[in-house]
PDB file of C-alpha atoms in Angstrom:
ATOM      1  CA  UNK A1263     120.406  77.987  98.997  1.00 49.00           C
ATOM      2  CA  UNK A1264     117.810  80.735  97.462  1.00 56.00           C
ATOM      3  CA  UNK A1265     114.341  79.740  96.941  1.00 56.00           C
ATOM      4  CA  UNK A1266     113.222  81.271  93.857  1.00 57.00           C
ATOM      5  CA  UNK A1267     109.773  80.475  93.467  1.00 60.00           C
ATOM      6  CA  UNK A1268     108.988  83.641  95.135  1.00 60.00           C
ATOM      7  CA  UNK A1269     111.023  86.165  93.049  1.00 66.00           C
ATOM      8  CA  UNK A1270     108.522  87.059  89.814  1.00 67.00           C
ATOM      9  CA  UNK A1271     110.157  87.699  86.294  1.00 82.00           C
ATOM     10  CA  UNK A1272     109.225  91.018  85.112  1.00 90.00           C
ATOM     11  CA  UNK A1273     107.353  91.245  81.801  1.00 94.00           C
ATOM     12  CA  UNK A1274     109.362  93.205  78.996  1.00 96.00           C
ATOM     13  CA  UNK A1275     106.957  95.782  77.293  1.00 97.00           C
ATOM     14  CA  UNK A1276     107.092  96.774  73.720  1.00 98.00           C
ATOM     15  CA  UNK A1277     107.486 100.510  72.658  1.00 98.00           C
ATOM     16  CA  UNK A1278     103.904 101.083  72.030  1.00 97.00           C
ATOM     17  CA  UNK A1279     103.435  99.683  76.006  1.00 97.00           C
ATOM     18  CA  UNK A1280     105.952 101.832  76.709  1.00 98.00           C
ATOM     19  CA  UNK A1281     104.592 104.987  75.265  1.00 97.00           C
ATOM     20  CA  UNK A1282     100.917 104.296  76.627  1.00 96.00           C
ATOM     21  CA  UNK A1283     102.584 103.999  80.355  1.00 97.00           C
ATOM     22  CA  UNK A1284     104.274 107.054  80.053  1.00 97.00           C
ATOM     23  CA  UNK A1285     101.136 108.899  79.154  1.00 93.00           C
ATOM     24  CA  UNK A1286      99.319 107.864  82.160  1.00 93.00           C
ATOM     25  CA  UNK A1287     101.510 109.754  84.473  1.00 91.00           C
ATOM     26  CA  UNK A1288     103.336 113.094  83.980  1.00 89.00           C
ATOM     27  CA  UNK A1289     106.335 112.681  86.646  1.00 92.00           C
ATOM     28  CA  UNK A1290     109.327 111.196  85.974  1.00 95.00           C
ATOM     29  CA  UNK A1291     113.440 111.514  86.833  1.00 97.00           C
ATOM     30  CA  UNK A1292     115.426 113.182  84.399  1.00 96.00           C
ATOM     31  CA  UNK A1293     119.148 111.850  84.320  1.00 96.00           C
ATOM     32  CA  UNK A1294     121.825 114.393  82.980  1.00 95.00           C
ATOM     33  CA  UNK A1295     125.431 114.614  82.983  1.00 92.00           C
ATOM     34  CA  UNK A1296     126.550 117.855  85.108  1.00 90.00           C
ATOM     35  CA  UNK A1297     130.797 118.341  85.846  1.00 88.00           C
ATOM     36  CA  UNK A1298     131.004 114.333  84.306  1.00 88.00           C
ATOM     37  CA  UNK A1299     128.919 113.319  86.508  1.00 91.00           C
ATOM     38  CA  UNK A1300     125.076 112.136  86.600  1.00 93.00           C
ATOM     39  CA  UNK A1301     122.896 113.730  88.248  1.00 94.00           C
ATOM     40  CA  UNK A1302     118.871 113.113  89.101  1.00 96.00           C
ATOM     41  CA  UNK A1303     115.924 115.828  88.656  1.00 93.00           C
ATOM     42  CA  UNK A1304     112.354 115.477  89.207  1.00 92.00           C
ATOM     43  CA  UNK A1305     110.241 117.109  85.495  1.00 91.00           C
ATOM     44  CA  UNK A1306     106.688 117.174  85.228  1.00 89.00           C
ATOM     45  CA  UNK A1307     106.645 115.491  81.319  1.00 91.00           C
ATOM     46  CA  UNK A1308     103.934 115.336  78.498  1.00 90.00           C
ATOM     47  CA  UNK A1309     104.310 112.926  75.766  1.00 91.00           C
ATOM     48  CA  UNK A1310     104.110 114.354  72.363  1.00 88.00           C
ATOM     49  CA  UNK A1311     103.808 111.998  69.793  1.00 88.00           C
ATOM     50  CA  UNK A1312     106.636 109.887  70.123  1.00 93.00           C
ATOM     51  CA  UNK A1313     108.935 112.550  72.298  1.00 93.00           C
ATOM     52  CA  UNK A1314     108.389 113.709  75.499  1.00 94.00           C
ATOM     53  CA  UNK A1315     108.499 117.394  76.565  1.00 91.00           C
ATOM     54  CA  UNK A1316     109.245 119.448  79.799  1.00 89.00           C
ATOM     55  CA  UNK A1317     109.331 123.012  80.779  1.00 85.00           C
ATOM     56  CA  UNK A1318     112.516 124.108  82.719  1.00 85.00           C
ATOM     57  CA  UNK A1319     114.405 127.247  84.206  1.00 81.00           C
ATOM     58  CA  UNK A1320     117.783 128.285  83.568  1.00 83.00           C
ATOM     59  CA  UNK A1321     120.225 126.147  85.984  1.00 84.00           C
ATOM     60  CA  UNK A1322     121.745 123.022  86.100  1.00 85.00           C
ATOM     61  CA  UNK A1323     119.210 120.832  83.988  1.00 86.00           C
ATOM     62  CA  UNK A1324     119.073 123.746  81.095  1.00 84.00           C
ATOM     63  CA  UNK A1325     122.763 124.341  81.094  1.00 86.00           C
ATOM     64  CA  UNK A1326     123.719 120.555  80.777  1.00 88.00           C
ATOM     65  CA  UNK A1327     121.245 120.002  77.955  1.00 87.00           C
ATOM     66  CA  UNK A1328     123.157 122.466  76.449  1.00 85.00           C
ATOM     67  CA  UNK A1329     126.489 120.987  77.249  1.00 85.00           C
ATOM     68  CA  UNK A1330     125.294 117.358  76.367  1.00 72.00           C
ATOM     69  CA  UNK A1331     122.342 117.051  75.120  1.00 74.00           C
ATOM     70  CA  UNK A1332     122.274 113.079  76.378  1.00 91.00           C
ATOM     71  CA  UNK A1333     119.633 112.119  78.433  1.00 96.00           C
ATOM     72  CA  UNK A1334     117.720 109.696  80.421  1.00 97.00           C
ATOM     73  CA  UNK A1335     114.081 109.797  81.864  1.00 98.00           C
ATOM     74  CA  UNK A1336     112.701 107.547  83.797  1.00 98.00           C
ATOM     75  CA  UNK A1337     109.113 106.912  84.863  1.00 97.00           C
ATOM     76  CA  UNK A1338     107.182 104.664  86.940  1.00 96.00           C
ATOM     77  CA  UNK A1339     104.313 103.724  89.117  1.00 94.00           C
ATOM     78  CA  UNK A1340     102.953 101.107  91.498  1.00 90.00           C
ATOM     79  CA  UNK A1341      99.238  99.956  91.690  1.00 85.00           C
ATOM     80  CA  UNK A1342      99.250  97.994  95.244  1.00 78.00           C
ATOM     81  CA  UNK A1343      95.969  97.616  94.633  1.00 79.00           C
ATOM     82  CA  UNK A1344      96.060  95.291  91.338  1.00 80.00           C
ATOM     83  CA  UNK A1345      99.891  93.857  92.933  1.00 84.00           C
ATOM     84  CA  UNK A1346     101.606  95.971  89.362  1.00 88.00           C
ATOM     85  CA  UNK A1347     104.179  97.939  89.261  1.00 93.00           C
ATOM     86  CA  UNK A1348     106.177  99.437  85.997  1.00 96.00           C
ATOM     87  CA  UNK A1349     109.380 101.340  84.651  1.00 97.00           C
ATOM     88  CA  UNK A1350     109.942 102.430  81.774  1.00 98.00           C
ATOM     89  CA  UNK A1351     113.252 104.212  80.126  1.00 98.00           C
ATOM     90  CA  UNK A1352     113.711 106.709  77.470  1.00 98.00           C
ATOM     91  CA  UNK A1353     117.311 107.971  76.202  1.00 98.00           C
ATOM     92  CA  UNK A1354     117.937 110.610  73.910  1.00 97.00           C
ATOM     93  CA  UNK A1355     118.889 113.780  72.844  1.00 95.00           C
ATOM     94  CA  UNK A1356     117.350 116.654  75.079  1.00 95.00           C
ATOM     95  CA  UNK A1357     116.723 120.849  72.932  1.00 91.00           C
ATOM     96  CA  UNK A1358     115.231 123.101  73.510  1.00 88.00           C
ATOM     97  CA  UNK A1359     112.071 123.730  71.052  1.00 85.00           C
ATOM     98  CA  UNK A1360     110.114 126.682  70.467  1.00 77.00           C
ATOM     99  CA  UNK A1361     106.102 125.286  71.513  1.00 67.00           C
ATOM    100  CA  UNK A1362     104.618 125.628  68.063  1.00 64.00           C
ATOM    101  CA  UNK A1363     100.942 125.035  66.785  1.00 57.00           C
ATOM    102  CA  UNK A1364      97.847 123.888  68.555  1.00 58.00           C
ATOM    103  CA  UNK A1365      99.096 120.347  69.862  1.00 55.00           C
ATOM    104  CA  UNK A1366     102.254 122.372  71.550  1.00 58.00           C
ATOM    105  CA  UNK A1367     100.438 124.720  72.356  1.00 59.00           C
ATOM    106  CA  UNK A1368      97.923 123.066  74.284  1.00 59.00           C
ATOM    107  CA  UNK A1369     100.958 120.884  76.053  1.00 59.00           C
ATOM    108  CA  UNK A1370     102.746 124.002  77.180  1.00 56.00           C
ATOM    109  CA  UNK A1371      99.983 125.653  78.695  1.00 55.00           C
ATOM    110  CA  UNK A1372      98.807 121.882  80.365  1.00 56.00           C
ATOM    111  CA  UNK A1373     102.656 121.942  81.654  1.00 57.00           C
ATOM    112  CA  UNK A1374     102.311 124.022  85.274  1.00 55.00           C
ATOM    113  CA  UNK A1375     106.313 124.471  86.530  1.00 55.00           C
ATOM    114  CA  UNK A1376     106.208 123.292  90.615  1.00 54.00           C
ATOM    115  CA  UNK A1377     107.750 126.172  91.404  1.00 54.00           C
ATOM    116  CA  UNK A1378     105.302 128.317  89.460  1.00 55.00           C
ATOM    117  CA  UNK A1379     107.460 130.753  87.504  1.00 52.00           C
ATOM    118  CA  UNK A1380     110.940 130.874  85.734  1.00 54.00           C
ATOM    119  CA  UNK A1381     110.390 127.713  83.431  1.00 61.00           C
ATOM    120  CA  UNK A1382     110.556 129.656  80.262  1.00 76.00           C
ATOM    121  CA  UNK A1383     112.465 126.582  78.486  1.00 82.00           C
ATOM    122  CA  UNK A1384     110.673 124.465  76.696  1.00 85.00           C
ATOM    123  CA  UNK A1385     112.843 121.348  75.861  1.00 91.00           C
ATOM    124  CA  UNK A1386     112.182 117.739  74.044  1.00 92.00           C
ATOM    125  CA  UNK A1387     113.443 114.291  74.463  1.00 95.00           C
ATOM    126  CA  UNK A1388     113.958 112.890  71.062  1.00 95.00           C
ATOM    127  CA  UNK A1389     114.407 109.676  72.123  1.00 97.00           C
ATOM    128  CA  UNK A1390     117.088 106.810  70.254  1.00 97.00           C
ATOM    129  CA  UNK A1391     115.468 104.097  72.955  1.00 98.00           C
ATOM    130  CA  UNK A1392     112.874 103.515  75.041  1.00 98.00           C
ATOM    131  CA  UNK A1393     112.730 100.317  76.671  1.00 98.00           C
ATOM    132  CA  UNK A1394     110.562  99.206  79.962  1.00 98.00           C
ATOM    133  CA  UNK A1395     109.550  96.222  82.576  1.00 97.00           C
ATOM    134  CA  UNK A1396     106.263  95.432  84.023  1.00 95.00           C
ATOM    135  CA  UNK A1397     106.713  93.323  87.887  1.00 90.00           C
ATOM    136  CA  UNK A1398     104.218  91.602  89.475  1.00 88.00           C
ATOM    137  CA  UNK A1399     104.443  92.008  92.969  1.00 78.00           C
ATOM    138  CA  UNK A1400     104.045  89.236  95.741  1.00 67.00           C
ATOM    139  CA  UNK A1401     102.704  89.687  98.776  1.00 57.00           C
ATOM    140  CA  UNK A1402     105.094  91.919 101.358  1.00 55.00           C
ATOM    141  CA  UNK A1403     105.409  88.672 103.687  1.00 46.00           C
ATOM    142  CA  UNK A1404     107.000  86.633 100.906  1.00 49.00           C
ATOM    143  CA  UNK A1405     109.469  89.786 100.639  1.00 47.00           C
ATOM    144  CA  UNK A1406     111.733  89.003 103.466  1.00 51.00           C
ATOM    145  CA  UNK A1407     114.395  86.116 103.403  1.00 51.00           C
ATOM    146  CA  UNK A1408     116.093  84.987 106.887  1.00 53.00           C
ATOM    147  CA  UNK A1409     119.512  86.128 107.802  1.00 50.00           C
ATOM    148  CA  UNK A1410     120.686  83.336 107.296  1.00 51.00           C
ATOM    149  CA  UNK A1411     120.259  84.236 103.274  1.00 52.00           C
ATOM    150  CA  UNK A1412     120.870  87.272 103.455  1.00 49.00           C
ATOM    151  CA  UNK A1413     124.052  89.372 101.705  1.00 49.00           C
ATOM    152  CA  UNK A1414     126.131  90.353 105.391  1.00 47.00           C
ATOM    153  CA  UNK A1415     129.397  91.933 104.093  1.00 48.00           C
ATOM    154  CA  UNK A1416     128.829  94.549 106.384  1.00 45.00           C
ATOM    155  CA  UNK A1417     129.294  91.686 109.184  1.00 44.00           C
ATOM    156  CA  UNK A1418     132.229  89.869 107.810  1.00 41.00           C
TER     157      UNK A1418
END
């Protein structure tokens, strides 16, 4: 038997939530389709209005936003300090844009590439969902169960 007194329900934010999260940080996991199937890169992000926007080279992310333009990004972050931690999830449709006018403009030139040249691809997540969870996290000691609990297929 599971004691679940311990295990906290996570709060479900609302887009606006959502869209002020993702402005605090500027790292997240882009999700992609490449040969059918998914695959996982690390973008440094700025949220424009209600679309996010990254700077990429030629290569696998750039060619399979061309070849599906179906995305996923996914940030997060974890304050041990105030027990918090948060996710949230954007899918869309992934272009590449041209960085017009002084908003862009500003964002492109805020957007440093990790690898420090050969991002000339500026592309935007227009998304059709964003959705995203809030935890509250217990203390680590409440975080183990026994092994007598414990899931031990690998045993059996």
């Amino acid at each position: 038997m599971s004691d679940t007194k311990n295990i906290p329900e996570p709060e479900i934010l609302d887009p606006e939530e959502c869209w002020g999260l993702l402005s605090q940080t500027g790292v997240g996991r882009l999700a992609v389709m490449v040969d059918g199937h998914p695959d996982v890169f690390p973008v440094n992000y700025k949220v424009d209005g209600q679309s996010l926007v990254f700077r990429t080279g030629g290569g696998t992310k750039e060619q399979a936003i061309r070849s599906d333009a179906t995305v996923a990004l996914e940030a997060d972050a974890v304050s041990s300090e105030f027990g918090l931690a948060w996710s949230v999830v954007v899918k869309g449709k992934a272009a590449e844009t041209t960085p017009t006018g002084t908003d862009l403009d500003n964002i492109r030139r805020a957007m440093f590439p990790w690898q420090g040249v050969g991002q000339e691809h500026f592309i935007r997540i227009m998304p059709e969902s964003i959705t995203g969870r809030r935890f509250t996290m217990n203390a680590p000691l409440l975080w183990r169960s026994s092994l007598d609990e414990a899931t031990r297929a690998g045993f059996e």
